[in-house]
XYZ file of C-alpha atoms in Angstrom:
673
model
C -28.720 -39.754 1.627
C -25.825 -38.514 -0.268
C -22.459 -40.490 0.724
C -18.807 -39.263 0.797
C -18.094 -41.824 -1.989
C -20.457 -39.962 -4.426
C -18.954 -36.438 -3.497
C -15.531 -37.898 -4.020
C -16.323 -39.500 -7.175
C -17.412 -35.934 -8.487
C -14.564 -33.754 -7.084
C -12.376 -32.348 -9.789
C -10.334 -30.090 -7.420
C -10.130 -30.914 -3.709
C -7.644 -31.197 -0.994
C -6.609 -35.059 -1.527
C -3.717 -36.424 0.793
C -2.146 -39.616 1.230
C -1.424 -38.608 4.863
C -1.942 -35.352 6.676
C 0.536 -32.706 6.739
C 2.842 -32.636 9.713
C 1.748 -30.789 12.952
C 3.211 -27.168 12.351
C 6.447 -25.699 14.385
C 5.942 -22.000 14.951
C 8.619 -19.506 14.728
C 8.834 -17.923 18.268
C 9.960 -14.628 16.686
C 6.569 -14.173 14.672
C 3.589 -12.199 16.349
C 0.489 -14.449 16.940
C -3.127 -13.307 17.217
C -4.514 -13.232 20.752
C -7.151 -15.905 21.613
C -10.357 -14.559 20.313
C -12.447 -16.313 22.899
C -14.709 -19.160 22.793
C -18.252 -18.138 22.531
C -20.305 -20.992 20.946
C -23.056 -23.160 22.171
C -22.953 -26.767 21.721
C -24.965 -27.137 18.671
C -23.190 -24.071 17.072
C -19.692 -25.994 18.311
C -20.897 -28.979 16.378
C -21.678 -27.042 13.411
C -18.347 -25.385 13.309
C -16.575 -28.766 13.566
C -18.442 -30.200 10.732
C -17.844 -26.964 8.782
C -14.024 -27.157 9.074
C -13.905 -30.763 8.381
C -15.785 -30.460 5.200
C -12.453 -29.579 3.394
C -10.816 -32.657 4.527
C -11.255 -36.368 3.351
C -13.412 -38.331 5.651
C -10.487 -40.797 6.499
C -8.803 -38.030 8.497
C -11.700 -36.829 10.524
C -11.011 -38.760 13.780
C -7.494 -37.614 13.915
C -8.569 -33.979 13.267
C -11.579 -33.535 15.374
C -9.640 -33.190 18.752
C -7.085 -30.870 17.065
C -9.690 -28.570 15.481
C -11.591 -28.506 18.858
C -8.421 -27.394 20.790
C -7.827 -25.002 18.180
C -11.443 -23.567 18.661
C -11.308 -23.773 22.537
C -7.992 -22.061 22.961
C -7.653 -19.622 19.793
C -11.322 -18.894 19.386
C -11.135 -20.197 15.762
C -10.313 -23.404 13.636
C -7.312 -22.233 11.668
C -6.281 -25.632 10.473
C -2.622 -24.966 11.382
C -1.243 -27.957 10.126
C -2.441 -27.093 6.675
C -0.180 -23.988 6.557
C 2.462 -24.828 4.094
C 5.823 -25.183 5.598
C 8.391 -22.269 6.034
C 8.084 -18.866 4.795
C 5.163 -17.621 2.526
C 5.776 -14.627 0.392
C 4.919 -13.047 -3.161
C 7.365 -14.863 -5.107
C 8.383 -13.831 -8.837
C 5.360 -14.759 -11.223
C 7.072 -17.532 -13.318
C 7.646 -19.475 -9.941
C 3.847 -20.033 -9.494
C 1.852 -22.879 -11.264
C -1.150 -21.884 -13.218
C -2.974 -22.267 -16.739
C -3.341 -18.507 -17.027
C -1.372 -15.607 -16.315
C -4.068 -14.340 -13.982
C -4.115 -17.314 -11.716
C -0.307 -17.057 -11.320
C -0.562 -13.442 -10.650
C -3.302 -13.603 -7.779
C -1.205 -16.062 -6.138
C 1.660 -13.409 -5.812
C -1.009 -10.977 -4.229
C -2.115 -13.466 -1.910
C 1.333 -14.779 -0.738
C 2.385 -11.314 -0.215
C -0.374 -10.693 2.247
C 0.944 -13.542 4.320
C 4.619 -12.555 4.261
C 6.131 -12.432 7.706
C 7.611 -8.972 7.095
C 4.007 -7.606 5.869
C 1.346 -9.323 7.957
C 0.400 -8.604 11.393
C -0.325 -12.359 12.603
C 0.911 -14.541 9.781
C -0.043 -17.593 11.327
C -3.596 -16.763 11.797
C -3.919 -15.449 8.235
C -4.357 -11.794 9.495
C -2.597 -9.242 7.317
C -3.536 -5.947 9.235
C -6.419 -4.274 11.162
C -6.069 -6.728 14.010
C -8.503 -9.020 12.249
C -8.236 -8.254 8.411
C -7.659 -11.819 6.891
C -6.623 -13.275 3.446
C -9.298 -16.058 4.226
C -10.673 -17.893 7.314
C -8.433 -21.003 7.702
C -5.435 -22.713 6.101
C -7.680 -25.431 4.384
C -9.343 -22.683 2.271
C -5.789 -21.143 1.419
C -4.670 -24.524 0.345
C -7.858 -24.912 -1.896
C -7.958 -21.579 -3.313
C -4.430 -22.164 -4.605
C -5.300 -25.410 -6.283
C -8.372 -23.772 -7.829
C -6.105 -20.908 -8.849
C -3.371 -23.325 -10.311
C -6.421 -25.002 -12.485
C -8.207 -21.905 -13.624
C -8.198 -21.070 -17.269
C -8.803 -17.594 -18.908
C -12.336 -18.664 -19.717
C -13.259 -19.327 -16.166
C -14.073 -17.181 -12.776
C -13.347 -18.443 -9.436
C -16.212 -17.232 -7.055
C -15.054 -16.525 -3.427
C -17.355 -16.223 -0.631
C -15.805 -14.968 2.703
C -12.709 -17.000 2.017
C -14.320 -20.123 0.717
C -13.881 -20.916 -2.868
C -17.296 -21.751 -4.174
C -16.096 -23.020 -7.731
C -14.869 -22.319 -11.015
C -17.488 -21.329 -13.373
C -17.526 -20.736 -17.306
C -16.951 -17.064 -18.370
C -15.491 -15.261 -20.996
C -11.970 -14.163 -21.289
C -13.004 -10.574 -20.771
C -14.868 -11.484 -17.562
C -13.101 -11.302 -14.124
C -10.840 -14.220 -13.116
C -11.932 -13.867 -9.352
C -15.332 -12.503 -7.874
C -15.022 -12.037 -4.082
C -17.109 -11.129 -1.056
C -16.356 -10.891 2.428
C -18.134 -10.524 5.592
C -21.583 -9.685 3.808
C -24.498 -10.082 6.339
C -28.252 -9.541 6.183
C -29.088 -6.370 7.914
C -30.794 -8.103 10.840
C -27.470 -9.567 11.770
C -25.132 -6.910 10.508
C -23.474 -6.314 13.829
C -20.196 -7.392 15.539
C -21.761 -9.649 17.846
C -23.470 -11.851 15.323
C -20.515 -11.432 12.854
C -18.466 -13.063 15.687
C -20.492 -15.908 16.060
C -20.456 -16.653 12.272
C -16.756 -16.080 12.159
C -16.226 -18.483 14.799
C -18.479 -21.013 13.129
C -16.120 -20.591 9.849
C -19.037 -19.104 7.642
C -17.587 -15.615 7.303
C -14.363 -13.694 7.050
C -13.326 -10.101 7.989
C -11.528 -9.243 5.001
C -10.871 -5.733 6.171
C -10.228 -3.834 2.767
C -6.925 -5.118 1.015
C -6.292 -8.229 3.063
C -9.197 -10.226 1.868
C -9.101 -8.393 -1.045
C -5.480 -9.334 -1.894
C -4.401 -5.912 -2.653
C -2.112 -4.872 0.350
C 1.302 -3.636 -0.312
C 2.694 -3.411 3.067
C 2.334 -0.396 5.377
C 3.618 2.075 2.545
C -0.186 2.132 1.333
C -1.144 3.972 4.249
C 2.202 6.191 4.529
C 1.034 8.002 1.340
C -2.404 8.615 2.718
C -0.970 9.656 6.132
C 1.518 12.133 4.401
C -0.920 13.683 2.527
C -3.396 14.088 5.508
C -0.787 15.551 7.888
C 0.618 17.962 5.142
C -2.877 19.236 4.094
C -3.730 19.426 7.837
C -0.932 21.841 8.137
C -2.016 23.979 5.240
C -5.567 23.910 6.535
C -4.989 24.572 10.048
C -1.449 25.706 10.809
C -1.137 28.413 8.085
C 1.271 26.447 6.116
C 1.612 27.649 2.313
C 1.199 25.301 -0.639
C 5.043 24.541 -0.924
C 5.706 24.449 2.980
C 6.252 21.169 4.946
C 5.730 20.461 8.800
C 9.140 21.512 9.815
C 9.139 22.788 13.495
C 5.643 20.981 14.168
C 4.920 18.201 16.400
C 2.342 15.157 15.259
C 1.144 12.885 18.228
C -0.551 9.814 17.253
C -0.685 6.062 18.547
C -0.801 2.488 16.869
C 2.493 1.002 15.245
C 1.045 -2.174 13.674
C -2.793 -3.004 13.925
C -3.572 -0.391 11.099
C -0.349 -0.174 9.358
C 2.383 1.605 11.334
C 2.806 4.334 8.740
C 2.667 7.332 10.896
C 6.448 7.577 11.944
C 7.459 7.257 8.346
C 4.896 9.588 6.938
C 5.888 12.262 9.715
C 9.486 12.094 8.632
C 8.628 12.446 4.872
C 6.547 15.553 5.712
C 9.477 16.947 7.905
C 7.554 16.996 11.174
C 8.469 15.669 14.506
C 6.145 12.517 14.964
C 5.539 10.603 18.325
C 3.713 7.376 18.100
C 2.572 5.469 21.131
C 2.424 1.673 21.046
C 1.865 -0.962 23.534
C 3.240 -4.043 21.718
C 7.018 -3.962 21.738
C 7.282 -6.592 18.907
C 5.486 -4.025 16.692
C 7.733 -1.256 17.774
C 10.855 -3.503 16.945
C 9.402 -4.371 13.469
C 9.110 -0.500 12.531
C 12.595 -0.002 13.691
C 14.185 -2.935 11.639
C 12.195 -1.651 8.574
C 13.425 2.005 9.131
C 9.873 3.479 9.699
C 10.644 4.746 13.141
C 14.010 6.250 14.264
C 14.023 6.259 17.761
C 12.481 4.176 20.637
C 12.099 4.817 24.517
C 9.684 3.879 27.128
C 10.694 7.229 29.131
C 8.284 10.199 28.434
C 10.933 12.573 29.672
C 13.140 11.169 26.984
C 10.407 11.402 24.192
C 10.059 14.965 24.920
C 13.953 15.713 25.365
C 14.263 14.236 22.000
C 11.134 15.966 20.275
C 12.247 19.431 21.698
C 15.730 19.063 20.180
C 14.433 18.383 16.613
C 11.674 20.689 16.709
C 14.221 23.408 17.755
C 16.420 22.317 14.724
C 13.158 22.031 12.262
C 14.381 18.754 11.478
C 12.410 15.365 10.952
C 12.321 12.669 13.484
C 10.050 9.810 14.242
C 9.825 8.339 18.201
C 8.063 5.436 19.205
C 6.921 5.589 22.941
C 6.578 2.124 24.292
C 3.641 2.806 26.271
C -0.105 3.749 26.325
C -1.135 6.597 24.128
C -3.598 7.895 27.180
C -0.425 7.895 29.455
C 1.447 10.033 26.920
C -1.414 12.471 26.619
C -1.845 12.851 30.109
C 2.042 13.431 30.536
C 1.373 16.165 27.639
C -1.532 17.966 29.598
C 0.039 17.917 32.795
C 3.350 19.413 31.405
C 1.689 22.091 29.131
C 3.375 20.491 26.046
C 1.901 22.030 22.915
C 0.746 19.527 20.189
C 0.188 20.794 16.568
C -1.491 17.937 15.031
C -3.341 14.783 17.050
C -4.723 11.764 15.883
C -5.001 7.937 16.646
C -4.432 4.800 14.421
C -5.212 1.997 16.519
C -7.668 -0.476 15.626
C -10.773 0.781 16.883
C -12.917 -0.747 14.565
C -12.229 -3.669 16.688
C -12.028 -2.121 20.205
C -13.287 -4.908 22.366
C -11.221 -7.751 20.793
C -7.666 -6.500 20.845
C -7.691 -3.330 18.901
C -7.201 -1.023 21.869
C -5.512 -1.504 25.046
C -7.084 -0.194 28.229
C -4.549 2.014 30.426
C -3.113 0.474 33.207
C -2.437 -3.105 31.611
C 0.835 -4.167 29.800
C 0.139 -5.833 26.426
C 0.664 -9.183 27.995
C -2.006 -8.539 30.459
C -4.317 -7.064 27.893
C -3.875 -10.294 25.773
C -4.520 -12.501 28.855
C -7.615 -10.614 30.212
C -9.022 -10.575 26.514
C -9.110 -14.491 26.693
C -10.093 -14.675 30.330
C -12.366 -11.796 31.099
C -13.867 -10.421 28.219
C -16.569 -8.555 29.867
C -14.080 -7.061 32.487
C -11.971 -6.223 29.456
C -14.661 -4.218 27.598
C -15.441 -2.431 31.028
C -11.790 -1.298 31.115
C -11.794 -0.316 27.370
C -14.712 1.884 27.991
C -13.162 3.373 30.903
C -9.909 4.223 28.868
C -11.757 5.545 26.259
C -13.671 8.163 28.221
C -10.293 9.346 29.720
C -8.694 9.515 26.350
C -11.732 11.858 25.220
C -11.230 14.152 28.046
C -7.576 14.461 27.295
C -8.160 15.286 23.807
C -10.744 17.902 24.766
C -8.301 19.425 26.811
C -5.823 19.579 24.271
C -8.254 20.933 21.490
C -9.041 23.794 23.944
C -5.490 24.673 24.046
C -5.162 24.932 20.076
C -4.527 21.541 19.239
C -5.991 20.391 15.834
C -7.357 16.556 16.295
C -8.614 14.412 13.537
C -9.875 10.849 13.582
C -8.016 8.933 11.013
C -10.922 6.877 9.983
C -10.490 4.073 12.448
C -13.849 4.349 14.069
C -12.127 5.970 17.049
C -14.864 8.678 17.842
C -17.553 6.169 17.076
C -15.967 3.736 19.720
C -15.950 6.739 22.242
C -19.580 7.319 21.514
C -20.418 3.535 22.174
C -18.555 3.872 25.441
C -21.293 6.195 26.603
C -19.623 9.579 25.659
C -22.877 11.380 24.079
C -20.829 14.667 24.293
C -18.843 13.629 21.373
C -21.878 13.363 19.358
C -22.512 16.510 16.930
C -26.345 16.640 17.484
C -26.029 15.221 21.421
C -28.237 12.326 20.648
C -26.811 9.860 18.145
C -24.125 9.329 15.560
C -26.006 10.151 12.487
C -24.650 13.627 12.170
C -21.263 12.915 12.879
C -19.151 13.904 15.629
C -17.649 17.276 17.288
C -14.356 16.664 15.876
C -13.970 15.803 12.335
C -12.799 12.758 10.648
C -9.793 13.325 8.531
C -11.845 12.989 5.482
C -14.579 15.528 6.459
C -11.746 18.431 7.046
C -8.886 16.931 4.612
C -9.055 14.101 2.466
C -12.685 14.546 1.326
C -12.649 17.954 0.230
C -9.094 18.190 -0.949
C -8.445 14.750 -2.542
C -11.546 12.458 -2.895
C -13.772 15.302 -4.390
C -11.155 15.952 -7.093
C -10.880 12.236 -7.924
C -7.561 11.755 -6.070
C -7.029 8.512 -4.305
C -4.637 5.662 -3.670
C -3.728 4.220 -6.903
C -1.172 0.809 -6.321
C 0.657 -1.386 -8.379
C 2.842 -4.596 -8.082
C 5.605 -5.521 -10.270
C 4.948 -9.081 -10.484
C 8.439 -10.311 -11.843
C 9.800 -9.339 -8.485
C 12.589 -7.186 -10.203
C 13.464 -4.078 -8.444
C 14.240 -2.434 -11.888
C 10.795 -3.076 -13.136
C 9.564 -0.963 -10.069
C 12.005 1.888 -10.968
C 10.882 1.906 -14.294
C 7.222 1.940 -13.352
C 8.100 4.989 -10.990
C 9.715 6.794 -13.894
C 6.703 6.213 -16.013
C 4.445 7.580 -13.568
C 6.475 10.620 -12.639
C 6.248 11.234 -16.538
C 2.481 11.329 -16.636
C 2.349 13.839 -13.879
C 2.288 17.860 -14.513
C 3.386 19.089 -11.043
C 1.964 22.529 -12.038
C -1.539 21.520 -12.881
C -2.650 21.786 -9.063
C -0.841 21.567 -5.676
C -2.009 18.048 -5.164
C -0.272 17.106 -8.538
C 2.998 18.701 -7.093
C 2.686 16.838 -3.959
C 2.271 13.520 -5.769
C 5.202 14.471 -8.225
C 7.365 14.833 -5.238
C 6.261 11.698 -3.651
C 6.898 9.421 -6.508
C 9.966 11.264 -7.393
C 11.502 10.497 -3.808
C 9.844 7.072 -3.269
C 13.009 5.048 -3.827
C 14.917 7.379 -1.740
C 12.351 6.902 1.121
C 12.742 3.012 1.034
C 8.869 2.209 0.909
C 8.921 -1.189 -0.131
C 8.002 -4.102 2.301
C 7.326 -7.314 0.778
C 6.656 -7.475 -3.003
C 8.057 -4.726 -5.393
C 4.807 -2.521 -5.157
C 4.139 1.167 -5.086
C 1.424 3.588 -4.133
C 0.548 7.021 -5.669
C -2.550 9.340 -5.248
C -3.756 10.116 -8.577
C -7.026 11.315 -10.143
C -9.200 9.681 -13.115
C -6.866 11.092 -15.800
C -3.510 10.369 -13.904
C -4.621 6.590 -13.245
C -5.746 6.093 -16.822
C -2.399 7.495 -18.392
C -0.116 5.782 -15.786
C -2.000 2.429 -16.397
C -1.783 2.715 -20.112
C 1.963 3.918 -19.968
C 2.578 0.668 -17.645
C 0.681 -1.854 -20.013
C 2.612 -0.239 -22.778
C 6.165 -1.007 -21.192
C 4.833 -4.598 -20.616
C 3.863 -4.855 -24.206
C 7.352 -3.627 -25.418
C 9.107 -6.052 -22.933
C 10.808 -3.322 -20.993
C 9.321 -4.736 -17.784
C 7.290 -8.122 -16.603
C 3.455 -8.103 -16.164
C 2.083 -5.788 -13.494
C -0.981 -5.762 -11.353
C -2.756 -2.521 -10.445
C -5.389 -1.844 -7.969
C -6.179 0.690 -5.076
C -6.696 0.834 -1.652
C -10.490 0.624 -0.861
C -10.035 3.929 1.010
C -10.791 5.754 -2.153
C -13.094 8.218 -4.071
C -15.897 5.423 -5.305
C -15.177 2.306 -3.659
C -16.330 2.667 -0.282
C -19.701 4.021 1.482
C -18.557 4.936 5.060
C -20.165 7.440 7.122
C -17.514 7.528 9.523
C -14.708 7.890 7.044
C -14.808 7.873 3.255
C -18.066 9.420 2.805
C -18.049 11.552 6.127
C -17.912 14.677 4.169
C -21.166 13.862 2.266
C -23.954 15.936 3.877
C -27.358 15.455 1.727
C -28.339 12.336 4.054
C -27.016 9.763 1.878
C -24.068 8.640 4.027
C -26.126 5.826 5.292
C -26.373 4.263 1.862
C -24.083 1.921 0.412
C -25.123 2.001 -3.172
C -22.048 3.397 -4.384
C -19.587 1.053 -3.251
C -21.986 -1.907 -4.711
C -22.397 -0.130 -8.079
C -18.597 0.375 -8.252
C -17.934 -3.496 -7.758
C -20.749 -4.278 -10.201
C -19.267 -1.960 -12.732
C -15.794 -3.093 -12.339
C -16.810 -6.377 -13.033
C -18.885 -5.581 -15.922
C -15.893 -4.089 -17.494
C -13.564 -6.961 -16.995
C -11.307 -6.075 -14.207
C -9.202 -9.251 -13.297
C -10.828 -9.514 -9.952
C -13.250 -7.731 -8.021
C -14.027 -7.728 -4.376
C -16.766 -6.312 -1.862
C -16.455 -6.276 1.869
C -18.287 -5.301 4.930
C -16.429 -3.694 7.886
C -13.277 -2.573 6.328
C -11.359 -0.009 8.524
C -14.070 0.920 10.669
C -16.114 -2.354 11.678
C -18.771 -4.745 10.773
C -22.204 -2.941 9.922
C -20.314 0.546 9.497
C -18.891 0.427 5.991
C -19.256 -1.490 2.689
C -15.773 -1.611 0.517
C -15.238 -2.288 -2.811
C -11.975 -2.857 -4.661
C -10.340 -4.300 -7.796
C -7.311 -5.717 -9.183
C -6.141 -5.594 -13.128
C -3.581 -7.698 -14.608
C -1.464 -5.527 -17.159
C -0.112 -8.237 -19.610
C 0.521 -5.971 -22.497
C -2.439 -6.685 -24.550
C -4.465 -4.361 -26.648
C -7.521 -5.965 -24.662
C -6.084 -4.675 -21.523
C -5.762 -1.131 -22.992
C -9.420 -1.346 -23.636
C -10.280 -2.497 -20.033
C -8.307 0.459 -18.817
C -10.000 3.217 -20.722
C -13.278 1.649 -19.569
C -12.713 1.039 -16.148
C -10.210 3.389 -14.687
C -12.665 6.321 -15.684
C -15.556 4.587 -14.172
C -13.799 3.529 -10.960
C -12.954 6.764 -10.045
C -15.783 9.096 -11.872
C -18.701 6.895 -10.092
C -17.217 8.159 -6.901
C -16.784 11.836 -7.993
C -20.375 11.712 -9.472
C -21.958 10.759 -6.171
C -19.881 13.643 -4.516
C -21.069 16.033 -7.028
C -24.740 15.081 -6.539
C -24.311 15.699 -2.718
C -23.436 19.174 -3.830
C -19.780 18.875 -2.890
C -18.088 22.014 -4.577
C -14.930 20.620 -5.575
C -16.635 17.351 -7.122
C -18.896 19.473 -8.917
C -16.095 21.231 -10.563
C -14.590 18.078 -11.582
C -18.052 16.838 -13.085
C -18.587 19.881 -14.920
C -15.063 19.677 -16.474
C -15.702 15.893 -17.152
C -18.998 16.672 -19.100
C -17.193 19.327 -21.327
C -14.366 16.984 -22.181
C -16.380 13.773 -22.753
C -18.962 13.041 -25.409
C -19.119 9.286 -24.567
C -20.571 9.650 -21.133
C -22.110 12.079 -18.963
C -22.625 12.915 -15.248
C -26.020 14.174 -13.669
C -25.416 17.625 -12.199
C -27.629 19.144 -9.132
C -29.643 22.506 -9.374
C -28.385 24.322 -6.047
C -31.145 25.965 -4.163
C -31.245 29.273 -2.552
C -30.233 28.559 1.179
C -32.126 31.652 2.383
C -35.158 30.953 0.604
C -35.033 27.231 1.860
C -34.582 28.350 5.479
C -37.391 30.796 5.403
C -39.727 28.154 4.230
C -38.733 25.533 6.573
C -38.675 27.783 9.497
C -42.448 28.396 9.025
C -42.989 24.510 9.764
C -41.229 24.549 12.811
């Protein structure tokens, strides 16, 4: 039998302490994750404890065992709080990190930004956003990951499995420095209940999308998507022209922290009046301090007095209502108030574990019930979801345009027992009676053309570097090519004025294949010329090619392949093959375990010609792999882009579909039924 002494002698990189770090002091002003509940049986608990202890030398086990068990019993997880570094964690300038290669330092910037008190939803529990989207599972992992990144060379790859650093392995300079997976479960166990047990045992991690993928840039990431969504919803459903904004229009939604808190800011940029319901006062205060919400009240009369004033003036305004969205909608229905656009941005992918608050409970009562009466809590969630559905149905009948913002909201309603929300009245395979925002808006108007959330982080930490990249990005856009380009030109032109940065010096800009490549090459040239420091580029996984999600990103694909996850997997593999700095693939991001596979990347721009070549190879693949899949599904705009791509490129080609005669098919099939 192997002894600890044998393992210790063979450990090159490990957590080695002369004494344990002190027990932590928690800042009372920082949000804490709710108790996730203790669900393990005796055997599973024993395994969970041994799993946590395997990170720490044996001499400390006796002291840690009661501490870890207490965390498991009272928090529902073994977080290893005492292993969290003291003080504030944030994305420091690149030069302040230890490392044997530039990528090792750069990736540490990205990790630490995700845990910044100003960025993370529950920083002490390593949750960046989305109620459970975590950088890694626990603080022992965090410390070990940092040690590996400090020691990694540019001819090694760190392999990450659900937050656990498996080890460093030989590779080439052009290979990825980090390969990550999060929450990947065998099909038989690919459901929330089995994931919950595995997570509690410490063997899996809900990476969300850019939390465990280490590419979150604060809430501005979703501001751009929300801005694009509501602006195009106005054009599609409210009769706005291509140069008009949402002046005089009312947008109502909910959730100011779990999924980002972007809606108020996006509404103001689009010149709408936005009302956002939120039950957690601390999340409202955060957005108020950051300037992402302009007014706050718990009075519904006051909410609509403010709204009427600014609608009449056709001036933008964002109002946070401290209360439940269902109470807000009930007031709207009873008082015959017209709503132009309606959505929801609570964390309904995790509806029974804190992502959605039942009506009739305060936030504190919700948190307590979540821990003490989980089954009762679920029943109250289901009841509230059914009421929520009825209110939306009534508003839609009065002319409101409602769309699901890709948070599994309609799926949650269906799962609560509301079969009427199903498009086919039986199951969820054909979608729901109201559109996902992707079905009507983001899919046909952006994703099918290749537009998606291109992101970058100026690793120097210098604001002047961000300004320089903004200028370079703006110079690469032709605002007269398409209205999408004009929207994005205006976005980046006004980005500084709109004060979007939270955390690191970062930016988001929706771009297509050509735009992303040109901008990335321009940034790398600036680095090469010494005009700016190194830059990390990436994207949200909520994009053209990186995500297979029938209830969100791929909801506008109607050839039956919405249930397939080939695209995200191929995107991940292709990016790794082309040398992206780090590549990630996740289960569950945005809509919940078993409902999506997401992939993403980070590419370090160090100014080298080597990186220029990776940009040319990978940017095109990362986008056009998704356009090709959408074209094959017979999405018209994607076919247009694929045809144009084949005309312009001699070094690659996309398979295009033959289109069948609709009448001929219908007549032939009708004879069988």
